[in-house]
mmCIF file of N, CA and C in Angstrom:
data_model
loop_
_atom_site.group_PDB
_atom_site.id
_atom_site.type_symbol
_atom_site.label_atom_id
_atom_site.label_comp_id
_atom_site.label_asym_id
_atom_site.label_seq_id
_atom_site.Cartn_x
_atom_site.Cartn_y
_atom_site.Cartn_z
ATOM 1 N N UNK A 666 72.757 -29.368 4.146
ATOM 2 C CA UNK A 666 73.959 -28.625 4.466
ATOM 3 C C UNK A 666 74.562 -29.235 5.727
ATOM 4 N N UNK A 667 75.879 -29.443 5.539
ATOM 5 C CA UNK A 667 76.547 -30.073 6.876
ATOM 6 C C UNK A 667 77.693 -29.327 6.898
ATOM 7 N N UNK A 668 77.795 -28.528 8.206
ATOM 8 C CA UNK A 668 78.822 -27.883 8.919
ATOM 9 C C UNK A 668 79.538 -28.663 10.169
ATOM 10 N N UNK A 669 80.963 -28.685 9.987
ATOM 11 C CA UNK A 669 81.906 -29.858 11.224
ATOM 12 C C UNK A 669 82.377 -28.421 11.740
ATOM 13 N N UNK A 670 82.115 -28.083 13.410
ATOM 14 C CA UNK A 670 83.594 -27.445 13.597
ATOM 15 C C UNK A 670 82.766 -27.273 14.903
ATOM 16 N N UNK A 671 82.508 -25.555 15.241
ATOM 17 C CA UNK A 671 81.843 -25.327 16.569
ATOM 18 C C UNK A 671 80.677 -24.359 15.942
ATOM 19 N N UNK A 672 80.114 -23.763 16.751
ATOM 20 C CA UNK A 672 78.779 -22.881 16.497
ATOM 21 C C UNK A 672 79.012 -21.475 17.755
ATOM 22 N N UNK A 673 78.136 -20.438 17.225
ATOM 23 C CA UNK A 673 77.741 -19.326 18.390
ATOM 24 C C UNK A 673 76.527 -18.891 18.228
ATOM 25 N N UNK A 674 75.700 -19.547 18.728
ATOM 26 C CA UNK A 674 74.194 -18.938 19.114
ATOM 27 C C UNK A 674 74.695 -17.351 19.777
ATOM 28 N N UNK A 675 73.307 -16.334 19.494
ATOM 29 C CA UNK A 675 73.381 -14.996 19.721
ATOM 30 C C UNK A 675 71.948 -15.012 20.023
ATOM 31 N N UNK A 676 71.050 -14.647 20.954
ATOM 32 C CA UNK A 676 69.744 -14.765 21.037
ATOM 33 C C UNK A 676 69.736 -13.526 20.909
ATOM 34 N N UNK A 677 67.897 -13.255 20.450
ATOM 35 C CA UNK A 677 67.863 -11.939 19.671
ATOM 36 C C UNK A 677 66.396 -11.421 20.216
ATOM 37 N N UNK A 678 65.639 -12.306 21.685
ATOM 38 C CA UNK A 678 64.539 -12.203 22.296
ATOM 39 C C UNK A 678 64.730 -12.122 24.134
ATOM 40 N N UNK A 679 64.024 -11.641 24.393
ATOM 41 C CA UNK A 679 64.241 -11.312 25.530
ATOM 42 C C UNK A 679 64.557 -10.029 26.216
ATOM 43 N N UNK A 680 65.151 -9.640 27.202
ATOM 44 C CA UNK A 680 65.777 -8.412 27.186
ATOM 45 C C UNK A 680 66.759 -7.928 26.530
ATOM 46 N N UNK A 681 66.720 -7.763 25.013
ATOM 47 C CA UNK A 681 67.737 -7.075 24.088
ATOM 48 C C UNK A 681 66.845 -6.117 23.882
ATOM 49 N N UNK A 682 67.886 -5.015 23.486
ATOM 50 C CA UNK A 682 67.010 -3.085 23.464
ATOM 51 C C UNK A 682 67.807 -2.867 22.074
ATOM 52 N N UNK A 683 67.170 -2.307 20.937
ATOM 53 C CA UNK A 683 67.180 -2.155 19.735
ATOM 54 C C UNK A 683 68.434 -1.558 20.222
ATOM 55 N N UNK A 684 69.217 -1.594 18.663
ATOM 56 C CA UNK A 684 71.022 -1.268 18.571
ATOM 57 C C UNK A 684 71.859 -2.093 19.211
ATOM 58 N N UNK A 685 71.679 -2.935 20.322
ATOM 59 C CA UNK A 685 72.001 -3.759 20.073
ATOM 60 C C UNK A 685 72.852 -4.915 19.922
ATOM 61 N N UNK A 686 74.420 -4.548 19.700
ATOM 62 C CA UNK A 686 75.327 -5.962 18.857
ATOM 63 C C UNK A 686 76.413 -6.645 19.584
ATOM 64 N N UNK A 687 76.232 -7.935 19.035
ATOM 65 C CA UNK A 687 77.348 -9.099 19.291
ATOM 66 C C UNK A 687 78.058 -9.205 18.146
ATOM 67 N N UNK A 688 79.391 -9.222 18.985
ATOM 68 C CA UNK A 688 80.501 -9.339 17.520
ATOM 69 C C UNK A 688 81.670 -10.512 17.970
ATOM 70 N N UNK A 689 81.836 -11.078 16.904
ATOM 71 C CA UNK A 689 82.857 -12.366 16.788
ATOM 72 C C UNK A 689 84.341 -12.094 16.687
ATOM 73 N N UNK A 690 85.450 -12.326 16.838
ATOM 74 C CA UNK A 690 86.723 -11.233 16.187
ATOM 75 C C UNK A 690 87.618 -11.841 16.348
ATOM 76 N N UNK A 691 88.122 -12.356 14.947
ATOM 77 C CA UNK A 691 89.083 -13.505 15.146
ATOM 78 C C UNK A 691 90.481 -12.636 15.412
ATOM 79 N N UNK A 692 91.561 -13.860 15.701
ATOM 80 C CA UNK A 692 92.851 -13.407 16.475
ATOM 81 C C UNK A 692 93.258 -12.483 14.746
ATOM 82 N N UNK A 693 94.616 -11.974 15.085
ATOM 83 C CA UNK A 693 95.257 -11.626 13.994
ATOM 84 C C UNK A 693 95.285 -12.805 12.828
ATOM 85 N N UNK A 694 95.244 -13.218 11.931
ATOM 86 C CA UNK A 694 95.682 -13.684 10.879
ATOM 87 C C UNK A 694 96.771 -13.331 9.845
ATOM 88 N N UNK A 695 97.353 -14.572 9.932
ATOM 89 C CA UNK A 695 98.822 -14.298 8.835
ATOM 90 C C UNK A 695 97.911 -14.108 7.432
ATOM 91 N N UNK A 696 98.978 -13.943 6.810
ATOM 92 C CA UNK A 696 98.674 -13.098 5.362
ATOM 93 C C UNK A 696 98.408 -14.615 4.829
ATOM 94 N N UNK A 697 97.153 -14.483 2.852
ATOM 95 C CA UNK A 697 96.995 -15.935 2.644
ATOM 96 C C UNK A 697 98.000 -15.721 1.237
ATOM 97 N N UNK A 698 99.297 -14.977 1.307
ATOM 98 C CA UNK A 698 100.305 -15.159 0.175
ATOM 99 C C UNK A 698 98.972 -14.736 -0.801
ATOM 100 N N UNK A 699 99.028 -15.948 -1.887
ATOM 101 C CA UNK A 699 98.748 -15.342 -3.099
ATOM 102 C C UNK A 699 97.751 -16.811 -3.365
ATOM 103 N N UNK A 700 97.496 -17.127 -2.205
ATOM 104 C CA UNK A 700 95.867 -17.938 -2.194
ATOM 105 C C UNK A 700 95.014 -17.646 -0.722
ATOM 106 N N UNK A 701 93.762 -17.654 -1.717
ATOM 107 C CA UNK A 701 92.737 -17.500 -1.358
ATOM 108 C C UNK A 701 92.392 -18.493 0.055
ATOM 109 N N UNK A 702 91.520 -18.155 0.871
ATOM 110 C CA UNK A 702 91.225 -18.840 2.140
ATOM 111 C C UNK A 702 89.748 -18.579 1.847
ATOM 112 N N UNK A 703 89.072 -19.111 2.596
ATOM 113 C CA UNK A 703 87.465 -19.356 2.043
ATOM 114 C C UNK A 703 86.861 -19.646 3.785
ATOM 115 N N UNK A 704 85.944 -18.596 4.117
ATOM 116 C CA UNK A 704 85.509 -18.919 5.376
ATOM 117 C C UNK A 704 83.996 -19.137 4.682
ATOM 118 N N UNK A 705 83.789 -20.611 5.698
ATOM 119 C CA UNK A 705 82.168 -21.113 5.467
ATOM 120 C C UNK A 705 81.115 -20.770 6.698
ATOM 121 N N UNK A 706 80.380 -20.077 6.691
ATOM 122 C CA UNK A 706 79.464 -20.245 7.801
ATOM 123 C C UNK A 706 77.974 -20.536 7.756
ATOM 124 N N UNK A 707 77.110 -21.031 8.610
ATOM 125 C CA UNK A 707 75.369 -21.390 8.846
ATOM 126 C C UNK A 707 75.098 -19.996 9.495
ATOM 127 N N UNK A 708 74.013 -19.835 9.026
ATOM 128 C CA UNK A 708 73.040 -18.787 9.567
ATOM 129 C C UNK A 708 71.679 -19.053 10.417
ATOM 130 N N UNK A 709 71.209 -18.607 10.975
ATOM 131 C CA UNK A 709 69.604 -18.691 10.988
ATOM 132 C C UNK A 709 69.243 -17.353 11.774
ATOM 133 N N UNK A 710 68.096 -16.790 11.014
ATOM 134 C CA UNK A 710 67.667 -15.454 11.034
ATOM 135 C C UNK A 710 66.555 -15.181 10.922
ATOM 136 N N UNK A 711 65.395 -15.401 11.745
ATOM 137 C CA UNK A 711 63.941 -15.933 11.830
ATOM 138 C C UNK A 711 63.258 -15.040 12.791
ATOM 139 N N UNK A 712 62.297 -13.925 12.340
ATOM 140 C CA UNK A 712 61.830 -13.785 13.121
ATOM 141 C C UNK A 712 61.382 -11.897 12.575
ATOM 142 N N UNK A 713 60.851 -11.046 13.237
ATOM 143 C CA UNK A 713 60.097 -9.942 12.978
ATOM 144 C C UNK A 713 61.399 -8.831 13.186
ATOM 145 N N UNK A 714 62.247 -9.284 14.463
ATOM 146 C CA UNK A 714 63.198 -8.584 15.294
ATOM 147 C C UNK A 714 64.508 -8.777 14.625
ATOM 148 N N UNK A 715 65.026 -9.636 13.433
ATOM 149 C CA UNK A 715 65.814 -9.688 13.359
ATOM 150 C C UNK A 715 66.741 -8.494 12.588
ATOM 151 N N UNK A 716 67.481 -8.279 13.087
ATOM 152 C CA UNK A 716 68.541 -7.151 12.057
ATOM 153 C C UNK A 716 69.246 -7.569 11.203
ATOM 154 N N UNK A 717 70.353 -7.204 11.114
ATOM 155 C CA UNK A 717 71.884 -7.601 9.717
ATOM 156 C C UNK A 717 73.039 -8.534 10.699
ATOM 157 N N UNK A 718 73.066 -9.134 9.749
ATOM 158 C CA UNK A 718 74.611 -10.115 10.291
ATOM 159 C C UNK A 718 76.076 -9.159 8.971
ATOM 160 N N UNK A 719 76.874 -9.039 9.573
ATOM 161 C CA UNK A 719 77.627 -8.103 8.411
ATOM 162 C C UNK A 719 78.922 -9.214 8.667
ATOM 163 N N UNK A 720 79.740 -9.653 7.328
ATOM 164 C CA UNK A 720 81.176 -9.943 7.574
ATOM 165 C C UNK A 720 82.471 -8.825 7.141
ATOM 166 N N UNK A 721 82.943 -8.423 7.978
ATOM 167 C CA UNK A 721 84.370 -7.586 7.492
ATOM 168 C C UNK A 721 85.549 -8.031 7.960
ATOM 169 N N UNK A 722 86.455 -7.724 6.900
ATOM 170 C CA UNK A 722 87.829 -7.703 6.513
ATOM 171 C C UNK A 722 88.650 -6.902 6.727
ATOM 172 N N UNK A 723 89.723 -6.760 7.682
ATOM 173 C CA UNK A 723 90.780 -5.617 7.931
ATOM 174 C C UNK A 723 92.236 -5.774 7.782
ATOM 175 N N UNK A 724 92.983 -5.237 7.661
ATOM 176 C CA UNK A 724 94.011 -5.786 6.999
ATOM 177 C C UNK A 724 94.698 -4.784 8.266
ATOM 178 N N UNK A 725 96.235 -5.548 9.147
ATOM 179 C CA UNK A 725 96.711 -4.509 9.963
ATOM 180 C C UNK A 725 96.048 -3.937 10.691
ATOM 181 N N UNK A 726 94.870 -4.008 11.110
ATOM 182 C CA UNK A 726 93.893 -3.015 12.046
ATOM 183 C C UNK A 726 93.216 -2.005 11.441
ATOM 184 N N UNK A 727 93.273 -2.365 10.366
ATOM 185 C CA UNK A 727 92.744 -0.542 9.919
ATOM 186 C C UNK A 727 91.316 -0.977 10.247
ATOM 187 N N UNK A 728 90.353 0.180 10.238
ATOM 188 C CA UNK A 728 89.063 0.306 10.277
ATOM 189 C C UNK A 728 88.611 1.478 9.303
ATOM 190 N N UNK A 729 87.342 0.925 8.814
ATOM 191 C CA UNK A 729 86.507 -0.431 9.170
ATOM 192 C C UNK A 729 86.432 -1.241 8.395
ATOM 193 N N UNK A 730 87.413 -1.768 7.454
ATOM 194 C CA UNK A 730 87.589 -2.619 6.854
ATOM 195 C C UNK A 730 87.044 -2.625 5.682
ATOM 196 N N UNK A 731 86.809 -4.250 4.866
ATOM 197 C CA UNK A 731 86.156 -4.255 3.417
ATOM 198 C C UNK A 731 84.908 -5.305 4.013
ATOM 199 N N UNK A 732 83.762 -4.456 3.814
ATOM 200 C CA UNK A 732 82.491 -5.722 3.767
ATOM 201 C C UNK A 732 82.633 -6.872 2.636
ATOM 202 N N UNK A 733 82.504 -7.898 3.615
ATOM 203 C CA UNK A 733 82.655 -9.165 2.354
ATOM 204 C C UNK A 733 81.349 -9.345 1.828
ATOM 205 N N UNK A 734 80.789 -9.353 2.870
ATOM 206 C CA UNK A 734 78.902 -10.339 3.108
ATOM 207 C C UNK A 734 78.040 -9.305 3.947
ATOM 208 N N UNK A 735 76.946 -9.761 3.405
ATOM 209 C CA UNK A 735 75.694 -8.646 4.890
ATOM 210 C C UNK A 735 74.120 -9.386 4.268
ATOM 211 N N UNK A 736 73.842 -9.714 4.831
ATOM 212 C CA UNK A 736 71.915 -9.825 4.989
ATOM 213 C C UNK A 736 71.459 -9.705 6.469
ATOM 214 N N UNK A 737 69.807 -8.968 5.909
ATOM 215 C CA UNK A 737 69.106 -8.821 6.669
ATOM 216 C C UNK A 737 67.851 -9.452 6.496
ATOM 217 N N UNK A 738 67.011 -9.225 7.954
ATOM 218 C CA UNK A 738 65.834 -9.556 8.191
ATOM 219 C C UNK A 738 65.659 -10.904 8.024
ATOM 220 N N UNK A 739 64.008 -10.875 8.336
ATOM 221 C CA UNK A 739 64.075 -12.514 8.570
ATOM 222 C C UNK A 739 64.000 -13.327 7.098
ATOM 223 N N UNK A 740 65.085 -14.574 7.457
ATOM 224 C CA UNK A 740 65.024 -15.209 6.144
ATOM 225 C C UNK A 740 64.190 -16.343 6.529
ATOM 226 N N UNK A 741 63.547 -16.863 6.975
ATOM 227 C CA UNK A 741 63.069 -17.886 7.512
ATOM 228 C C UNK A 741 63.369 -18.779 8.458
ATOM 229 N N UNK A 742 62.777 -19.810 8.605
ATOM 230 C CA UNK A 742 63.129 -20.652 9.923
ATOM 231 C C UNK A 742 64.506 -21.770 9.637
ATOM 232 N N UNK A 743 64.541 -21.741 8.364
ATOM 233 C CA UNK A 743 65.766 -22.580 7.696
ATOM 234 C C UNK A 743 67.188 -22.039 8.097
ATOM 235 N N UNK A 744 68.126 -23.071 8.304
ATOM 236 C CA UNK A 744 69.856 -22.707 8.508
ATOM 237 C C UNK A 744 69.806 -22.691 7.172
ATOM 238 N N UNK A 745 70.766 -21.229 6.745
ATOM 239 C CA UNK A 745 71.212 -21.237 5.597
ATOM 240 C C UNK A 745 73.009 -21.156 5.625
ATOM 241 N N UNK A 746 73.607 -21.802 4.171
ATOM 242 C CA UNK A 746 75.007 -21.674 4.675
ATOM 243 C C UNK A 746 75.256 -20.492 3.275
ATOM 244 N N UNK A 747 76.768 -19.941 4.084
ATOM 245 C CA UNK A 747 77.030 -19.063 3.057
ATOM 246 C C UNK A 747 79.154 -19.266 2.680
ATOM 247 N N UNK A 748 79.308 -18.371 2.216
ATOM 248 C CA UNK A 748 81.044 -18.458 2.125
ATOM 249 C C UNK A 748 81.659 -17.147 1.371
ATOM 250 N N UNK A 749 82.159 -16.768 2.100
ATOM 251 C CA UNK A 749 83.116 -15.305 1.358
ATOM 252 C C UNK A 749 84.852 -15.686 1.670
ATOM 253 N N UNK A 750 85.007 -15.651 0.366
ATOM 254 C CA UNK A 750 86.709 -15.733 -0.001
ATOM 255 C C UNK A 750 87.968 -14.593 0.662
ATOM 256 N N UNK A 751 88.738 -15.008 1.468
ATOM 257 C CA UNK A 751 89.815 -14.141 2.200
ATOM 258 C C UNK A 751 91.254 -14.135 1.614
ATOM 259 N N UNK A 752 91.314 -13.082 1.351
ATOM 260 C CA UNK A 752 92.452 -12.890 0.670
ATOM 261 C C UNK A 752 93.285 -11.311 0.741
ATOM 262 N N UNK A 753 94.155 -11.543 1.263
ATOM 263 C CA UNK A 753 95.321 -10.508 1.924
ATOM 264 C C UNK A 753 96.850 -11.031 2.230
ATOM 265 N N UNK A 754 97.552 -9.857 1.544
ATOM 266 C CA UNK A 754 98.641 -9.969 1.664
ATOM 267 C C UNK A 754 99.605 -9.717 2.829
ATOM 268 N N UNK A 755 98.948 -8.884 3.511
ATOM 269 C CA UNK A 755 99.131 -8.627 5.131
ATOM 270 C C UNK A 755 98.162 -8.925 6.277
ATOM 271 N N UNK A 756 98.780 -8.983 7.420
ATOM 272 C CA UNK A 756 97.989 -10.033 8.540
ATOM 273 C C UNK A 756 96.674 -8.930 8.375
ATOM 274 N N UNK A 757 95.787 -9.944 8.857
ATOM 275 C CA UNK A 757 94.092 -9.730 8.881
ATOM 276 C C UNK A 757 93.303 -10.115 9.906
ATOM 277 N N UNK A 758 92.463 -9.549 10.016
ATOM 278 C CA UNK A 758 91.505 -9.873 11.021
ATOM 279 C C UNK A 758 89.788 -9.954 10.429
ATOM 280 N N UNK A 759 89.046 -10.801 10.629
ATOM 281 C CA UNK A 759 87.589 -11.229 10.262
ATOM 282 C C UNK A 759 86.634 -10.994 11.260
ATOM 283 N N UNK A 760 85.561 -9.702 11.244
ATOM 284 C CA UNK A 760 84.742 -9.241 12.310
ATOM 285 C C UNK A 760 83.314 -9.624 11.551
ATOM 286 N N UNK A 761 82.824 -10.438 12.664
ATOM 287 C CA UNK A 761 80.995 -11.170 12.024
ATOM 288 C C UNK A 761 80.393 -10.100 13.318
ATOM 289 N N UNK A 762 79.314 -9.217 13.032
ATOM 290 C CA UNK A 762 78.697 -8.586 13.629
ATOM 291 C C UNK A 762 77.413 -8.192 13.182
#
C-alpha cells in the first residue's frame, strides 16, 4: 500500500485517560455536483488500548452527520488502507474521530 500526501499520528499511550478523543475536521467543502469524491486513508491500530476511529459526513453543519466508516480495536501491527466515497450536493464537512 502506498499513500503520497501528509499523515497525523495520534498517540494512544502514555498519559491519555479513557474517553479520550482527537478529531480531524476538514474546512467547509463545496458540493461534489453529481460526482462522487473518494477520500483514501492508512490506519494503524495496535494494541490492547485501542478504541474506534469513526468517519462522518455533514452536510451544512448539521450534526451529527452520516457515518461513512468505523472500526475498532486492535487490528494488528500492520498499516491498513481504507476509502469511503463523498458525495453531496451541498457544502460538507468530513470529521475522522
Amino acid at each position: 500500500m502506498f499513500y503520497s500526501g501528509k499523515y497525523m499520528y495520534i498517540g494512544t499511550s502514555g498519559s491519555r485517560k479513557t474517553g479520550e478523543r482527537a478529531w480531524l475536521i476538514s474546512p467547509m467543502l463545496r458540493s461534489t455536483s453529481f460526482t462522487e469524491k473518494c477520500l483514501q486513508f492508512g490506519y494503524s491500530m495496535n494494541g490492547l488500548s485501542i478504541g474506534i476511529i469513526s468517519v462522518y459526513m455533514t452536510a451544512n453543519g448539521e450534526k451529527p452527520g452520516s457515518l461513512l466508516w468505523r472500526m475498532s480495536g486492535d487490528q494488528g501491527m500492520e498499516w491498513k488502507g481504507a476509502s469511503v466515497n463523498l458525495s453531496s450536493l451541498e457544502q460538507y464537512q468530513v470529521f475522522v474521530y
